[in-house]
Short mmCIF file of N, CA, C and O in Angstrom, two decimals:
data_model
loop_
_atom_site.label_atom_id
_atom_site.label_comp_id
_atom_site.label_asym_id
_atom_site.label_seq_id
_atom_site.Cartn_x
_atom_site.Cartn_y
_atom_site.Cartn_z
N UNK A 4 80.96 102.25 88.76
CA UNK A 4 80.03 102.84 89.69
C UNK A 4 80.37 102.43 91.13
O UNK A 4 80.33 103.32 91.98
N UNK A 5 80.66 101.33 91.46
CA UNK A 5 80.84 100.14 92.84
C UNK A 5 82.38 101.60 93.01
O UNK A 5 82.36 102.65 93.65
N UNK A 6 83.19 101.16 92.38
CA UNK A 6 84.54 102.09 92.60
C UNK A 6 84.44 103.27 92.95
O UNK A 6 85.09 103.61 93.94
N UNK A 7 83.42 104.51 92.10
CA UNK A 7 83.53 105.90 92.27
C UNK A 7 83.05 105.92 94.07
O UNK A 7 83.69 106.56 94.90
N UNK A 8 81.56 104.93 94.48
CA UNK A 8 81.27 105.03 95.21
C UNK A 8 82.22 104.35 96.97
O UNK A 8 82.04 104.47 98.18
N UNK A 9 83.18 103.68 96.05
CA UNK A 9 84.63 102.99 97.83
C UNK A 9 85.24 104.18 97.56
O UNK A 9 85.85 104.49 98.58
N UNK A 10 85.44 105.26 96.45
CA UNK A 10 86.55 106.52 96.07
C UNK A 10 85.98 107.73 97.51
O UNK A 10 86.56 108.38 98.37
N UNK A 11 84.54 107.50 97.10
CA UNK A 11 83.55 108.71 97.92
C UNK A 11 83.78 108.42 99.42
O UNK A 11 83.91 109.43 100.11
N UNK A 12 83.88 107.09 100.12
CA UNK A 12 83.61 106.70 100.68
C UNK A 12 84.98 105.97 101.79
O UNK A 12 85.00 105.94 103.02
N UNK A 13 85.83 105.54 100.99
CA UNK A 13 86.82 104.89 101.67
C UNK A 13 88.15 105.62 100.71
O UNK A 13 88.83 104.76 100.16
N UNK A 14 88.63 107.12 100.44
CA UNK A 14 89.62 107.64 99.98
C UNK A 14 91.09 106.47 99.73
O UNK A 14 91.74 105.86 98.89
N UNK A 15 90.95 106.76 101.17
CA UNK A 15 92.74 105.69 101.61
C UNK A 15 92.52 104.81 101.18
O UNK A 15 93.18 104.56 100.17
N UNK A 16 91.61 103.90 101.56
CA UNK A 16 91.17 102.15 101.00
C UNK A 16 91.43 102.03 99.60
O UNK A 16 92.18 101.10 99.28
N UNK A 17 91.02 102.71 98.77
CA UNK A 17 90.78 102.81 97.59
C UNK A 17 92.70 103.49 96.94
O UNK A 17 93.04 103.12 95.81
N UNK A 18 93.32 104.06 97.44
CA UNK A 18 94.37 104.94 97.15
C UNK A 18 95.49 103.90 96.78
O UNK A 18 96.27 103.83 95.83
N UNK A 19 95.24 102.92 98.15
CA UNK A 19 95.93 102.11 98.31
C UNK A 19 96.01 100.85 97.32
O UNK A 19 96.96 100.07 97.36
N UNK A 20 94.89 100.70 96.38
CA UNK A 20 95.13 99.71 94.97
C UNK A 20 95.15 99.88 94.16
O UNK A 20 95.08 99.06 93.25
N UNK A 21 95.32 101.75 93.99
CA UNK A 21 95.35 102.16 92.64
C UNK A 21 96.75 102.57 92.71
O UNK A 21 97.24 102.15 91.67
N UNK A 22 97.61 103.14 93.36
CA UNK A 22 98.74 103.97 93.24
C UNK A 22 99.79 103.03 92.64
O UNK A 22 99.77 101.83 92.95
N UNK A 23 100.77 103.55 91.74
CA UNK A 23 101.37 102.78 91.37
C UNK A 23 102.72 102.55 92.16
O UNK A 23 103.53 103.43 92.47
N UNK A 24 102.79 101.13 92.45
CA UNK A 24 104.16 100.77 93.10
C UNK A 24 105.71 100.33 92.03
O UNK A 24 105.59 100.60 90.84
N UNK A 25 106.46 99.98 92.28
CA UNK A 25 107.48 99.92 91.91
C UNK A 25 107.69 97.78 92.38
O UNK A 25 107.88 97.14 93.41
N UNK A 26 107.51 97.46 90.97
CA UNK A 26 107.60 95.99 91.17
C UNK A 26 109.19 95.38 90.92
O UNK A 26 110.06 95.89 90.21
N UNK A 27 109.29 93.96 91.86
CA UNK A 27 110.39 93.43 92.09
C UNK A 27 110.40 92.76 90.37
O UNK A 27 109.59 92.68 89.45
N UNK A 28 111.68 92.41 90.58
CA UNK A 28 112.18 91.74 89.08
C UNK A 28 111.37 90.73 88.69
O UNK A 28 110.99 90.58 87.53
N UNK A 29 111.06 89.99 89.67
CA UNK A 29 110.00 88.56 89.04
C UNK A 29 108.60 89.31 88.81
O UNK A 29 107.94 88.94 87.84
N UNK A 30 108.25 90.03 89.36
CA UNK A 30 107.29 90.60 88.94
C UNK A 30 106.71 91.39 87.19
O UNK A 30 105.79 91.24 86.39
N UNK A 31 107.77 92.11 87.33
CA UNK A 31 107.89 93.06 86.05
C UNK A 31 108.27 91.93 84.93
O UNK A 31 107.91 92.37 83.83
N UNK A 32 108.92 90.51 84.81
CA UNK A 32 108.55 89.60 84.04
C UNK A 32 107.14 89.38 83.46
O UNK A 32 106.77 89.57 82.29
N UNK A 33 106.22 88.82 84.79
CA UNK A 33 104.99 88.52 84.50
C UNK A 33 104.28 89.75 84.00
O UNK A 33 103.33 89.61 83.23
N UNK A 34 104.73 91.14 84.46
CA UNK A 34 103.97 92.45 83.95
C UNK A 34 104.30 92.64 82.45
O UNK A 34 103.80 93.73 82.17
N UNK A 35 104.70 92.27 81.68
CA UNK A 35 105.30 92.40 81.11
C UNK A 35 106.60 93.39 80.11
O UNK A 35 106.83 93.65 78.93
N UNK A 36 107.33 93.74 81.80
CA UNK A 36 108.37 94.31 81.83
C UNK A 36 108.32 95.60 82.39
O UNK A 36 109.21 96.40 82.67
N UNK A 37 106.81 95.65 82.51
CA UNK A 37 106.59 97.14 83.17
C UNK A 37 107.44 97.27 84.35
O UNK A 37 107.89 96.21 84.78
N UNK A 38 107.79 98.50 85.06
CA UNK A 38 108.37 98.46 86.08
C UNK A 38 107.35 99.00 87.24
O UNK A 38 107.73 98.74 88.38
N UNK A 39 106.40 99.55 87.16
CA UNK A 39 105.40 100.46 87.71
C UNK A 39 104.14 99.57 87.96
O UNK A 39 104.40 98.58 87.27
N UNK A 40 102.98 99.35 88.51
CA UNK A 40 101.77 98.84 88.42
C UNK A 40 101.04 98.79 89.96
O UNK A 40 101.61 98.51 91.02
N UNK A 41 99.61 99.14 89.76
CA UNK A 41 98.77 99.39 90.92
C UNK A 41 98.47 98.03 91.15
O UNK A 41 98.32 97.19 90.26
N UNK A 42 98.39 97.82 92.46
CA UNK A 42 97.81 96.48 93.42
C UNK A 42 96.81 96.03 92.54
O UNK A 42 97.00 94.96 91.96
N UNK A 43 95.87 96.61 92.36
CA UNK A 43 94.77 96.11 90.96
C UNK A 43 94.58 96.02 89.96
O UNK A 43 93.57 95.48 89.50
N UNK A 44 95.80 96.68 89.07
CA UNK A 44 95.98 96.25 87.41
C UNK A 44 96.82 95.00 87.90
O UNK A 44 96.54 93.94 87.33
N UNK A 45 97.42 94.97 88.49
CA UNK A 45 98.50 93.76 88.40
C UNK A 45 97.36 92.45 88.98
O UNK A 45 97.52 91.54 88.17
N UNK A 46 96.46 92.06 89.89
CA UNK A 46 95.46 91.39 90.26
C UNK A 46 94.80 91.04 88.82
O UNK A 46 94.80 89.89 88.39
N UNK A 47 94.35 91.91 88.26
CA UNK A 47 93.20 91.90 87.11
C UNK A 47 94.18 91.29 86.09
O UNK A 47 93.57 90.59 85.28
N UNK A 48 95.78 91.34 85.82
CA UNK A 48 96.36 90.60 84.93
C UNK A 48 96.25 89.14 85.58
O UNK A 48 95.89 88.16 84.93
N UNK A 49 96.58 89.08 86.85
CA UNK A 49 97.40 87.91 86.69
C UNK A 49 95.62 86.85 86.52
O UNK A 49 95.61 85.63 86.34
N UNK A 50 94.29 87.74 86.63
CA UNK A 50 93.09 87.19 86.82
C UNK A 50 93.55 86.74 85.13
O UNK A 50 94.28 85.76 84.97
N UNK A 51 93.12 87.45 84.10
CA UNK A 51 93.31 87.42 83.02
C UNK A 51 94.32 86.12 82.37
O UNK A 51 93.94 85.45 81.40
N UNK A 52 95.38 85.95 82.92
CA UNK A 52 96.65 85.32 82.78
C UNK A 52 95.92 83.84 82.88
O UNK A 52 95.96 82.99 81.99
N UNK A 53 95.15 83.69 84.38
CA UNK A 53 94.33 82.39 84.41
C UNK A 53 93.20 82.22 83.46
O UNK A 53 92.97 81.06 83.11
N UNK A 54 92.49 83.12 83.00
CA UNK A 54 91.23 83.11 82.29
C UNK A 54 92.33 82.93 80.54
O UNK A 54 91.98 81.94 79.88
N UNK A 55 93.00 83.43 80.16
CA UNK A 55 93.45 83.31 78.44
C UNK A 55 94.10 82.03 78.40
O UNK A 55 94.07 81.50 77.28
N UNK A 56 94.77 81.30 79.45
CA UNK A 56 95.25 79.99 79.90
C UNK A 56 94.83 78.73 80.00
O UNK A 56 95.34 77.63 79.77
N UNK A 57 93.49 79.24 80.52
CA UNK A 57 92.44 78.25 81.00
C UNK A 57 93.38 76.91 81.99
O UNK A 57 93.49 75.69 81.88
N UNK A 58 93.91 77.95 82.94
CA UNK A 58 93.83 77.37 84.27
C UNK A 58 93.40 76.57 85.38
O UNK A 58 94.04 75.64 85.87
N UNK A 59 92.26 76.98 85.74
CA UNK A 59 90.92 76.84 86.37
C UNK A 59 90.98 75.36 86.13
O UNK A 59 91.21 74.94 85.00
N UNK A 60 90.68 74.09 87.73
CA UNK A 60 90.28 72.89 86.83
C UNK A 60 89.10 72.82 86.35
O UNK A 60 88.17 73.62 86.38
N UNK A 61 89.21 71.81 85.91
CA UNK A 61 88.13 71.26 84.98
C UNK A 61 86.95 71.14 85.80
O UNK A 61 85.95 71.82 85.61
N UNK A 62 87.06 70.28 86.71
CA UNK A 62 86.09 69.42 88.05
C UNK A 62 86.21 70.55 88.94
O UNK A 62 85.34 70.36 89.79
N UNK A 63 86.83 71.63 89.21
CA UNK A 63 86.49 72.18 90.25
C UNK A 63 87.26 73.27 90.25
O UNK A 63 88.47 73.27 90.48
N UNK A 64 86.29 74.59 89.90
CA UNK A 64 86.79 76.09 89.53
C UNK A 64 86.92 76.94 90.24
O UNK A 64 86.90 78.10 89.84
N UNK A 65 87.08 76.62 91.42
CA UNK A 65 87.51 77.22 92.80
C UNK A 65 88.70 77.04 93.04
O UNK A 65 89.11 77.45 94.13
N UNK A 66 89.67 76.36 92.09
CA UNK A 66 90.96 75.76 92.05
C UNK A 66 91.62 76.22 90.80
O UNK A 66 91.08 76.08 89.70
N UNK A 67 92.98 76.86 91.00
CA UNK A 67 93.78 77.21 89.43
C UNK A 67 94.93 76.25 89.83
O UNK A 67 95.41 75.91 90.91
N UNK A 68 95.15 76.01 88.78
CA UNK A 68 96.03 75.06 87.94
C UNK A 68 97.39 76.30 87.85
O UNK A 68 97.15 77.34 87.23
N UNK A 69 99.13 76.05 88.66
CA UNK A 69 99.14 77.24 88.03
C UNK A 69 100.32 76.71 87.10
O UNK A 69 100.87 75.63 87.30
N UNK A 70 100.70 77.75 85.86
CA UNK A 70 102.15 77.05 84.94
C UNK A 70 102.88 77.56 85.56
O UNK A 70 102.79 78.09 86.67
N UNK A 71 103.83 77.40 84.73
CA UNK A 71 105.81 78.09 85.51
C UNK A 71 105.37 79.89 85.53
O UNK A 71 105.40 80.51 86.59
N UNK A 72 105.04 80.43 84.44
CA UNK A 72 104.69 81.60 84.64
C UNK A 72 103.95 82.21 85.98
O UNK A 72 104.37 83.16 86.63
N UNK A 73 103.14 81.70 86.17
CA UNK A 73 102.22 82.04 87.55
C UNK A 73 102.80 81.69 88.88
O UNK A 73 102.71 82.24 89.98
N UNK A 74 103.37 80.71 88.53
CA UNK A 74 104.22 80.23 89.93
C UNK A 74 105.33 81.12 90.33
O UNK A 74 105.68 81.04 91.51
N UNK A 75 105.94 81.94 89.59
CA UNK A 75 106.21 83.26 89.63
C UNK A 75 105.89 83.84 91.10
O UNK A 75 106.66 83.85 92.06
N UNK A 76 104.74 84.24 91.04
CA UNK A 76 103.78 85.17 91.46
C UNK A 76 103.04 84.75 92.58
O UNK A 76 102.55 85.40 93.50
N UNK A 77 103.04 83.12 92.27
CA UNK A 77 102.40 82.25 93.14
C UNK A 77 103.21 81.57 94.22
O UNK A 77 102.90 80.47 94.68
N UNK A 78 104.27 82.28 94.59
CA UNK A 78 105.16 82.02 95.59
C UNK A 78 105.69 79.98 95.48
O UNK A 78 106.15 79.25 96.36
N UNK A 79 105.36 79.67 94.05
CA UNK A 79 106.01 78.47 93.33
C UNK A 79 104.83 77.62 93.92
O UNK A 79 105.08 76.48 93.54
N UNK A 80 103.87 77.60 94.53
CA UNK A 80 102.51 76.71 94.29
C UNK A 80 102.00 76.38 93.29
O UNK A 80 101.73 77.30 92.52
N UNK A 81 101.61 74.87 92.85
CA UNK A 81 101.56 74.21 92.04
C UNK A 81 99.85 74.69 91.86
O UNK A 81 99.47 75.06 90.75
N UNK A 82 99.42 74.68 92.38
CA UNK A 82 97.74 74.65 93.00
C UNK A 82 97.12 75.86 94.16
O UNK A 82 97.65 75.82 95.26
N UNK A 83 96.64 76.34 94.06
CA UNK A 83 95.95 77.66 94.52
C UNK A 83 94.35 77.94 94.40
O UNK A 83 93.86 77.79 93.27
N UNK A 84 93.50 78.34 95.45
CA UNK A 84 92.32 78.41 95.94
C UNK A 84 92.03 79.92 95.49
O UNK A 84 92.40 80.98 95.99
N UNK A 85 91.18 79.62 94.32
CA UNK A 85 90.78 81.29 94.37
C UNK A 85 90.73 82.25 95.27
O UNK A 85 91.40 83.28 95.16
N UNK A 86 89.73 81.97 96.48
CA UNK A 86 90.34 82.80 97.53
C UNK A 86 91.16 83.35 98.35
O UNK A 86 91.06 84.18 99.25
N UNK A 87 92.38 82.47 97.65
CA UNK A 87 93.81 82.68 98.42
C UNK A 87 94.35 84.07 97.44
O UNK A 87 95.04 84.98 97.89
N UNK A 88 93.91 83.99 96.11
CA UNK A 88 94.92 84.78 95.00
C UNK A 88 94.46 86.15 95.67
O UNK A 88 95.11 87.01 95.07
N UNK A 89 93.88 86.60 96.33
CA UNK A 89 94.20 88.22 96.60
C UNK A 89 95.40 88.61 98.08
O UNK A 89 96.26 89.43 98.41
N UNK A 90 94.60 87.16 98.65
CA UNK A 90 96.15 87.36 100.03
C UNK A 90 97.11 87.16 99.29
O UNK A 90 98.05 87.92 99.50
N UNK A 91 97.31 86.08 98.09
CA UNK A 91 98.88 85.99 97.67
C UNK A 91 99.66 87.26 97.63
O UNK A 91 100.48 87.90 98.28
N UNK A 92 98.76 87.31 96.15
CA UNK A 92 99.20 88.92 95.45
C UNK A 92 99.52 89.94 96.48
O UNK A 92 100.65 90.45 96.48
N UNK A 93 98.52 90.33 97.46
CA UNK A 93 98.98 91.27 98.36
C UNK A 93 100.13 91.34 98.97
O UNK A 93 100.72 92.37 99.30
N UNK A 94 100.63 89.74 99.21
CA UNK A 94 102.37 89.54 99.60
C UNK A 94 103.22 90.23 99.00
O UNK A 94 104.34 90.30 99.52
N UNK A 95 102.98 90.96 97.72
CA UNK A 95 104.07 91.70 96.90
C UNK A 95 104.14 92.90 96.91
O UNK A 95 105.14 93.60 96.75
N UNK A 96 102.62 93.31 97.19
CA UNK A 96 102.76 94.76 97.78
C UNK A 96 102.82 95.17 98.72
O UNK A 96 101.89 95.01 99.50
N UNK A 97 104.01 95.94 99.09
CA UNK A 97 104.20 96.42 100.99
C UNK A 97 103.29 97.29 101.38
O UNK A 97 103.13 98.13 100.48
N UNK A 98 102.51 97.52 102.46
CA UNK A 98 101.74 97.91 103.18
C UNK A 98 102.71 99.42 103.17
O UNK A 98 103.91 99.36 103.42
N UNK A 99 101.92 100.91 102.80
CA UNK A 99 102.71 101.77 102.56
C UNK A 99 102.22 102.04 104.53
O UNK A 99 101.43 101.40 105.21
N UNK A 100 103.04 103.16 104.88
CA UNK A 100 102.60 103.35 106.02
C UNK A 100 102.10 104.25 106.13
O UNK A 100 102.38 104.97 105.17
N UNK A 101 101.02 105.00 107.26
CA UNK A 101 100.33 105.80 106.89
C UNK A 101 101.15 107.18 107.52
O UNK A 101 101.97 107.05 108.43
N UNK A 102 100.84 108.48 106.95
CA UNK A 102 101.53 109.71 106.63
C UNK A 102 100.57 110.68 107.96
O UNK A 102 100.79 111.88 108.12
#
């Protein structure tokens, strides 16, 4: 519902995390091999990736723990601030330019 209504509302905004891009080699590892994936399936995995892992510390869940896999993705940071993982991620997708 939150989505149909940024679709109604913010077209481009919205265009821009669904369309599918074309991921670099370390990427399509962690995708698992896909070559294709939107700014937000790939977010919602790597969310997932921390949540089936159990990442997250213990004492303080505003903090992921990350393995070799994530560090991937995680530009090789050992440790990462939830609020950082959407600027990370966004590092991988290039800003398309506008038409």
């Amino acid at each position: 519902m939150v989505l149909q209504r940024a679709v109604a509302e913010c077209p481009k905004k919205v265009a821009g995390l669904v369309d599918l891009v074309n991921l670099p080699t370390a990427l399509r590892e962690f995708a698992g091999g896909r070559s294709q994936m939107s700014h937000l399936s790939f977010f919602l995995r790597v969310w997932s990736h921390i949540k089936e892992h159990n990442l997250q510390d213990p004492t303080n869940k505003n903090i992921v723990n990350c393995d070799e896999k994530l560090k991937t993705v995680l530009l090789g940071r050992s440790q990462v601030q939830l609020f950082e993982l959407p600027m990370i991620v966004k590092l991988h997708f290039p800003k398309v330019p506008k038409s």
